[in-house]
Amino acid sequence: MAYSRAFFEFQLVFAQRLATRFQFPLPEALYHYTTFTVSFGATDWAKYLAGLQQAVDPVDWTYQWYLNHRDPDVTPDATLFYDSPLFGCFYYTLKRQGTVARPHFLQNDQPGLRPLGRERLAVRQAELRRMFVFIQHHEPQAAIVLGNSWLYNLPAYRRIYPPVYTARLPILAEDEFQYLSLWGQCFDRNWQPQLAVTTKVLQRLDNLDELSNLRDCFPYQIRRPQCPIDVFYQHFQINKEPMTNDQSITTQHP
């Protein structure tokens, strides 16, 4: 689903207040402390900024720039997200020479359904199992599963995973202000601002004394669970067997 106009409007307001409070240029705030560079994809950042400086309405300019440069929507029956295999609401990336698998979550369920609702738990777990079957057969070097998201603060998200994986939830030490791994908590599944969260973020920003404490403006921090990948194989009862056609990439939603 495409990001909403309000998705960019809130981040523009955040960047403007941040730049004013700590007295540095707005382009610097937008580049380092919003998702804009990632949301726009491979686009000409300098041209975006040049248009922004001339725009009568910065929000309209930003939103139209996004609409003109964004990638096509992902649909529930898609099999790829960019170049990564997609399993319903999940895809993965590899780190550290392919030894670390990082699961990622997209709100890619059928329209009108709650992707993290209890009624969809079995579907999510089936998608996750398919993904790890695929990883076992295609990424034999993967030995560790490493998470990286604010979503691990939510019981509804944690219950999808093996309990051993989410038993410890250390906070990420580095800042990731350019990614939805932090910003996602500010928006609902339609990419509209969550008013209770965004109001709190701006209130905390207005009272912030040190830029180094900026992530404290966000109610949830990025959590980073980790465990051996064999925990997933055992939890989902994935045996080392030859891959069949039924274990190829599928994204069917009951």
mmCIF file of C-alpha atoms in Angstrom:
data_model
loop_
_atom_site.group_PDB
_atom_site.id
_atom_site.type_symbol
_atom_site.label_atom_id
_atom_site.label_comp_id
_atom_site.label_asym_id
_atom_site.label_seq_id
_atom_site.Cartn_x
_atom_site.Cartn_y
_atom_site.Cartn_z
ATOM 1 C CA MET A 1 0.000 0.000 0.000
ATOM 2 C CA ALA A 2 1.288 3.443 -0.922
ATOM 3 C CA TYR A 3 2.299 5.790 1.870
ATOM 4 C CA SER A 4 -0.259 8.479 2.642
ATOM 5 C CA ARG A 5 0.244 12.219 2.288
ATOM 6 C CA ALA A 6 0.074 12.430 6.089
ATOM 7 C CA PHE A 7 2.972 9.949 6.326
ATOM 8 C CA PHE A 8 5.245 12.599 4.813
ATOM 9 C CA GLU A 9 3.528 15.556 6.451
ATOM 10 C CA PHE A 10 4.254 14.293 9.951
ATOM 11 C CA GLN A 11 7.897 13.623 9.184
ATOM 12 C CA LEU A 12 8.251 17.077 7.621
ATOM 13 C CA VAL A 13 6.849 18.656 10.782
ATOM 14 C CA PHE A 14 9.230 16.544 12.868
ATOM 15 C CA ALA A 15 12.231 17.566 10.743
ATOM 16 C CA GLN A 16 11.286 21.255 10.783
ATOM 17 C CA ARG A 17 10.974 21.304 14.579
ATOM 18 C CA LEU A 18 14.198 19.343 14.952
ATOM 19 C CA ALA A 19 16.132 21.681 12.654
ATOM 20 C CA THR A 20 14.795 24.742 14.469
ATOM 21 C CA ARG A 21 15.500 23.391 17.927
ATOM 22 C CA PHE A 22 19.084 22.348 17.211
ATOM 23 C CA GLN A 23 19.828 25.018 14.624
ATOM 24 C CA PHE A 24 20.908 23.031 11.600
ATOM 25 C CA PRO A 25 19.564 23.073 8.009
ATOM 26 C CA LEU A 26 16.268 21.394 7.195
ATOM 27 C CA PRO A 27 17.826 19.285 4.398
ATOM 28 C CA GLU A 28 20.180 17.784 6.968
ATOM 29 C CA ALA A 29 17.263 16.936 9.245
ATOM 30 C CA LEU A 30 15.315 15.377 6.382
ATOM 31 C CA TYR A 31 18.275 13.318 5.207
ATOM 32 C CA HIS A 32 19.421 11.956 8.552
ATOM 33 C CA TYR A 33 16.250 11.861 10.658
ATOM 34 C CA THR A 34 13.338 10.861 8.397
ATOM 35 C CA THR A 35 12.560 7.925 6.117
ATOM 36 C CA PHE A 36 12.520 10.155 3.018
ATOM 37 C CA THR A 37 15.727 8.879 1.410
ATOM 38 C CA VAL A 38 14.513 5.284 1.748
ATOM 39 C CA SER A 39 10.865 6.027 0.900
ATOM 40 C CA PHE A 40 11.822 7.785 -2.336
ATOM 41 C CA GLY A 41 13.976 4.887 -3.529
ATOM 42 C CA ALA A 42 16.766 5.485 -6.033
ATOM 43 C CA THR A 43 15.960 9.094 -6.795
ATOM 44 C CA ASP A 44 17.815 12.385 -7.201
ATOM 45 C CA TRP A 45 17.904 13.808 -3.674
ATOM 46 C CA ALA A 46 19.359 17.146 -4.849
ATOM 47 C CA LYS A 47 16.476 17.669 -7.274
ATOM 48 C CA TYR A 48 13.956 16.874 -4.564
ATOM 49 C CA LEU A 49 15.551 19.454 -2.252
ATOM 50 C CA ALA A 50 15.698 22.074 -5.009
ATOM 51 C CA GLY A 51 11.981 21.662 -5.636
ATOM 52 C CA LEU A 52 11.246 21.686 -1.925
ATOM 53 C CA GLN A 53 12.916 25.060 -1.508
ATOM 54 C CA GLN A 54 10.703 26.544 -4.248
ATOM 55 C CA ALA A 55 7.489 24.778 -3.267
ATOM 56 C CA VAL A 56 4.458 26.767 -2.130
ATOM 57 C CA ASP A 57 3.319 23.702 -0.184
ATOM 58 C CA PRO A 58 6.258 21.510 0.938
ATOM 59 C CA VAL A 59 3.941 18.629 1.845
ATOM 60 C CA ASP A 60 2.306 18.579 -1.596
ATOM 61 C CA TRP A 61 5.696 18.757 -3.295
ATOM 62 C CA THR A 62 7.037 15.917 -1.180
ATOM 63 C CA TYR A 63 4.002 13.709 -1.695
ATOM 64 C CA GLN A 64 3.931 14.252 -5.446
ATOM 65 C CA TRP A 65 7.653 13.548 -5.652
ATOM 66 C CA TYR A 66 7.047 10.257 -3.877
ATOM 67 C CA LEU A 67 4.097 9.320 -6.116
ATOM 68 C CA ASN A 68 6.172 10.043 -9.213
ATOM 69 C CA HIS A 69 9.127 7.942 -8.071
ATOM 70 C CA ARG A 70 7.709 5.166 -5.924
ATOM 71 C CA ASP A 71 7.794 1.490 -6.774
ATOM 72 C CA PRO A 72 4.585 -0.413 -7.602
ATOM 73 C CA ASP A 73 2.478 -1.688 -4.718
ATOM 74 C CA VAL A 74 3.109 -5.141 -3.309
ATOM 75 C CA THR A 75 0.013 -7.349 -3.433
ATOM 76 C CA PRO A 76 -0.901 -10.359 -1.258
ATOM 77 C CA ASP A 77 -0.210 -12.734 -4.162
ATOM 78 C CA ALA A 78 3.225 -11.265 -4.943
ATOM 79 C CA THR A 79 6.237 -13.579 -4.796
ATOM 80 C CA LEU A 80 8.946 -10.912 -4.661
ATOM 81 C CA PHE A 81 9.580 -7.741 -2.676
ATOM 82 C CA TYR A 82 12.230 -5.917 -4.672
ATOM 83 C CA ASP A 83 14.646 -8.801 -5.271
ATOM 84 C CA SER A 84 13.779 -10.783 -2.133
ATOM 85 C CA PRO A 85 11.432 -13.790 -2.050
ATOM 86 C CA LEU A 86 8.163 -12.785 -0.387
ATOM 87 C CA PHE A 87 6.076 -15.075 1.798
ATOM 88 C CA GLY A 88 2.816 -13.220 2.440
ATOM 89 C CA CYS A 89 3.782 -10.681 5.090
ATOM 90 C CA PHE A 90 7.413 -11.801 5.416
ATOM 91 C CA TYR A 91 10.678 -11.568 3.542
ATOM 92 C CA TYR A 92 14.283 -11.868 4.666
ATOM 93 C CA THR A 93 17.670 -10.360 4.022
ATOM 94 C CA LEU A 94 21.104 -11.841 4.693
ATOM 95 C CA LYS A 95 23.936 -10.219 6.633
ATOM 96 C CA ARG A 96 27.545 -11.106 7.477
ATOM 97 C CA GLN A 97 28.384 -13.089 4.360
ATOM 98 C CA GLY A 98 25.024 -14.816 4.455
ATOM 99 C CA THR A 99 25.406 -16.295 7.929
ATOM 100 C CA VAL A 100 22.712 -14.105 9.504
ATOM 101 C CA ALA A 101 19.079 -14.137 8.336
ATOM 102 C CA ARG A 102 17.024 -11.085 9.222
ATOM 103 C CA PRO A 103 13.224 -11.457 8.959
ATOM 104 C CA HIS A 104 11.183 -8.461 7.828
ATOM 105 C CA PHE A 105 7.449 -7.855 8.133
ATOM 106 C CA LEU A 106 5.118 -6.131 5.668
ATOM 107 C CA GLN A 107 1.442 -5.381 6.230
ATOM 108 C CA ASN A 108 0.636 -7.407 3.141
ATOM 109 C CA ASP A 109 -2.529 -9.231 4.175
ATOM 110 C CA GLN A 110 -5.844 -9.312 2.372
ATOM 111 C CA PRO A 111 -7.788 -5.993 2.481
ATOM 112 C CA GLY A 112 -9.827 -5.471 5.631
ATOM 113 C CA LEU A 113 -7.912 -8.010 7.723
ATOM 114 C CA ARG A 114 -5.676 -7.299 10.693
ATOM 115 C CA PRO A 115 -2.257 -8.777 9.873
ATOM 116 C CA LEU A 116 -1.367 -9.180 13.567
ATOM 117 C CA GLY A 117 -4.827 -10.106 14.801
ATOM 118 C CA ARG A 118 -5.123 -13.358 16.729
ATOM 119 C CA GLU A 119 -7.429 -14.671 14.022
ATOM 120 C CA ARG A 120 -4.519 -14.390 11.548
ATOM 121 C CA LEU A 121 -1.881 -15.949 13.793
ATOM 122 C CA ALA A 122 -1.969 -19.370 12.120
ATOM 123 C CA VAL A 123 -1.634 -17.725 8.703
ATOM 124 C CA ARG A 124 1.348 -15.645 9.783
ATOM 125 C CA GLN A 125 3.057 -18.658 11.332
ATOM 126 C CA ALA A 126 2.453 -20.696 8.178
ATOM 127 C CA GLU A 127 4.053 -17.907 6.125
ATOM 128 C CA LEU A 128 7.012 -17.790 8.475
ATOM 129 C CA ARG A 129 7.396 -21.558 8.280
ATOM 130 C CA ARG A 130 7.402 -21.462 4.463
ATOM 131 C CA MET A 131 10.062 -18.796 4.576
ATOM 132 C CA PHE A 132 12.324 -20.852 6.805
ATOM 133 C CA VAL A 133 11.807 -23.953 4.675
ATOM 134 C CA PHE A 134 13.009 -21.833 1.765
ATOM 135 C CA ILE A 135 15.965 -20.489 3.762
ATOM 136 C CA GLN A 136 17.003 -23.982 4.826
ATOM 137 C CA HIS A 137 17.153 -25.153 1.217
ATOM 138 C CA HIS A 138 18.529 -22.014 -0.414
ATOM 139 C CA GLU A 139 20.685 -20.413 2.281
ATOM 140 C CA PRO A 140 22.497 -23.341 3.947
ATOM 141 C CA GLN A 141 25.163 -20.989 5.320
ATOM 142 C CA ALA A 142 22.588 -19.133 7.472
ATOM 143 C CA ALA A 143 23.220 -19.961 11.130
ATOM 144 C CA ILE A 144 21.673 -17.078 13.094
ATOM 145 C CA VAL A 145 18.308 -15.279 13.023
ATOM 146 C CA LEU A 146 18.561 -11.628 14.020
ATOM 147 C CA GLY A 147 15.593 -9.273 14.413
ATOM 148 C CA ASN A 148 15.602 -5.496 14.163
ATOM 149 C CA SER A 149 12.290 -3.707 14.703
ATOM 150 C CA TRP A 150 10.091 -1.763 17.100
ATOM 151 C CA LEU A 151 7.443 -4.430 16.431
ATOM 152 C CA TYR A 152 9.087 -6.822 18.897
ATOM 153 C CA ASN A 153 7.683 -4.624 21.660
ATOM 154 C CA LEU A 154 4.213 -5.936 20.750
ATOM 155 C CA PRO A 155 2.988 -9.275 22.157
ATOM 156 C CA ALA A 156 0.875 -9.698 18.996
ATOM 157 C CA TYR A 157 4.046 -9.708 16.926
ATOM 158 C CA ARG A 158 6.227 -11.737 19.281
ATOM 159 C CA ARG A 159 3.728 -14.595 19.444
ATOM 160 C CA ILE A 160 4.356 -15.381 15.767
ATOM 161 C CA TYR A 161 7.923 -16.403 16.559
ATOM 162 C CA PRO A 162 9.500 -19.209 18.613
ATOM 163 C CA PRO A 163 9.523 -18.207 22.314
ATOM 164 C CA VAL A 164 13.276 -18.835 22.569
ATOM 165 C CA TYR A 165 13.880 -16.213 19.866
ATOM 166 C CA THR A 166 11.975 -13.470 21.699
ATOM 167 C CA ALA A 167 13.009 -14.418 25.244
ATOM 168 C CA ARG A 168 15.599 -11.639 25.251
ATOM 169 C CA LEU A 169 14.870 -8.338 23.519
ATOM 170 C CA PRO A 170 17.924 -6.075 23.769
ATOM 171 C CA ILE A 171 17.575 -2.526 22.469
ATOM 172 C CA LEU A 172 19.555 -1.644 19.360
ATOM 173 C CA ALA A 173 22.540 0.482 20.374
ATOM 174 C CA GLU A 174 22.774 2.378 17.068
ATOM 175 C CA ASP A 175 20.303 4.933 15.719
ATOM 176 C CA GLU A 176 18.179 4.077 12.668
ATOM 177 C CA PHE A 177 16.177 7.218 12.021
ATOM 178 C CA GLN A 178 15.969 6.575 8.275
ATOM 179 C CA TYR A 179 14.026 3.339 8.601
ATOM 180 C CA LEU A 180 10.559 2.067 9.417
ATOM 181 C CA SER A 181 12.160 -0.222 11.986
ATOM 182 C CA LEU A 182 11.755 2.863 14.225
ATOM 183 C CA TRP A 183 9.250 5.109 12.444
ATOM 184 C CA GLY A 184 6.682 2.380 11.805
ATOM 185 C CA GLN A 185 5.207 2.813 15.287
ATOM 186 C CA CYS A 186 3.985 6.286 14.326
ATOM 187 C CA PHE A 187 1.551 5.029 11.669
ATOM 188 C CA ASP A 188 -1.385 2.664 11.327
ATOM 189 C CA ARG A 189 -1.739 -0.004 8.640
ATOM 190 C CA ASN A 190 -3.026 2.631 6.180
ATOM 191 C CA TRP A 191 0.058 4.775 6.833
ATOM 192 C CA GLN A 192 -1.986 7.386 8.640
ATOM 193 C CA PRO A 193 -0.416 8.928 11.781
ATOM 194 C CA GLN A 194 -1.281 7.306 15.101
ATOM 195 C CA LEU A 195 -2.346 10.486 16.879
ATOM 196 C CA ALA A 196 -1.540 9.289 20.402
ATOM 197 C CA VAL A 197 1.991 8.348 19.307
ATOM 198 C CA THR A 198 2.763 11.298 17.046
ATOM 199 C CA THR A 199 1.536 13.812 19.630
ATOM 200 C CA LYS A 200 3.841 12.260 22.219
ATOM 201 C CA VAL A 201 6.792 12.251 19.805
ATOM 202 C CA LEU A 202 6.436 15.958 19.054
ATOM 203 C CA GLN A 203 5.917 16.871 22.714
ATOM 204 C CA ARG A 204 9.098 15.042 23.672
ATOM 205 C CA LEU A 205 10.968 16.654 20.791
ATOM 206 C CA ASP A 206 9.945 20.126 21.933
ATOM 207 C CA ASN A 207 11.440 19.388 25.359
ATOM 208 C CA LEU A 208 14.585 17.637 24.143
ATOM 209 C CA ASP A 209 17.872 19.041 25.418
ATOM 210 C CA GLU A 210 20.416 16.822 23.662
ATOM 211 C CA LEU A 211 20.287 15.613 20.069
ATOM 212 C CA SER A 212 22.002 12.419 21.206
ATOM 213 C CA ASN A 213 18.800 11.542 23.087
ATOM 214 C CA LEU A 214 16.546 11.939 20.060
ATOM 215 C CA ARG A 215 15.368 8.356 19.940
ATOM 216 C CA ASP A 216 13.896 8.808 23.428
ATOM 217 C CA CYS A 217 11.178 10.829 21.697
ATOM 218 C CA PHE A 218 9.769 7.543 20.376
ATOM 219 C CA PRO A 219 7.684 5.425 22.774
ATOM 220 C CA TYR A 220 9.130 2.146 21.471
ATOM 221 C CA GLN A 221 12.769 1.411 20.774
ATOM 222 C CA ILE A 222 14.133 -1.006 18.179
ATOM 223 C CA ARG A 223 14.478 -4.464 19.673
ATOM 224 C CA ARG A 224 17.066 -6.943 18.449
ATOM 225 C CA PRO A 225 16.281 -10.588 19.331
ATOM 226 C CA GLN A 226 18.677 -13.289 18.212
ATOM 227 C CA CYS A 227 18.976 -17.072 18.286
ATOM 228 C CA PRO A 228 20.449 -19.981 16.302
ATOM 229 C CA ILE A 229 18.462 -20.702 13.155
ATOM 230 C CA ASP A 230 18.023 -24.295 14.308
ATOM 231 C CA VAL A 231 15.568 -22.956 16.898
ATOM 232 C CA PHE A 232 13.256 -21.998 14.027
ATOM 233 C CA TYR A 233 13.740 -25.303 12.252
ATOM 234 C CA GLN A 234 12.880 -27.211 15.419
ATOM 235 C CA HIS A 235 9.957 -24.951 16.354
ATOM 236 C CA PHE A 236 8.339 -25.236 12.921
ATOM 237 C CA GLN A 237 9.305 -28.912 12.565
ATOM 238 C CA ILE A 238 11.331 -28.329 9.433
ATOM 239 C CA ASN A 239 13.290 -31.422 8.516
ATOM 240 C CA LYS A 240 16.248 -31.557 6.158
ATOM 241 C CA GLU A 241 14.587 -33.087 3.118
ATOM 242 C CA PRO A 242 14.858 -32.424 -0.624
ATOM 243 C CA MET A 243 12.829 -29.408 -1.671
ATOM 244 C CA THR A 244 9.637 -30.155 -3.591
ATOM 245 C CA ASN A 245 7.425 -27.984 -5.755
ATOM 246 C CA ASP A 246 5.118 -27.510 -2.760
ATOM 247 C CA GLN A 247 7.985 -25.826 -0.876
ATOM 248 C CA SER A 248 8.736 -23.206 -3.520
ATOM 249 C CA ILE A 249 7.733 -19.591 -2.990
ATOM 250 C CA THR A 250 4.011 -19.275 -2.388
ATOM 251 C CA THR A 251 2.029 -16.472 -0.849
ATOM 252 C CA GLN A 252 -1.492 -17.856 -0.720
ATOM 253 C CA HIS A 253 -3.664 -16.341 2.005
ATOM 254 C CA PRO A 254 -6.516 -18.375 3.493
#
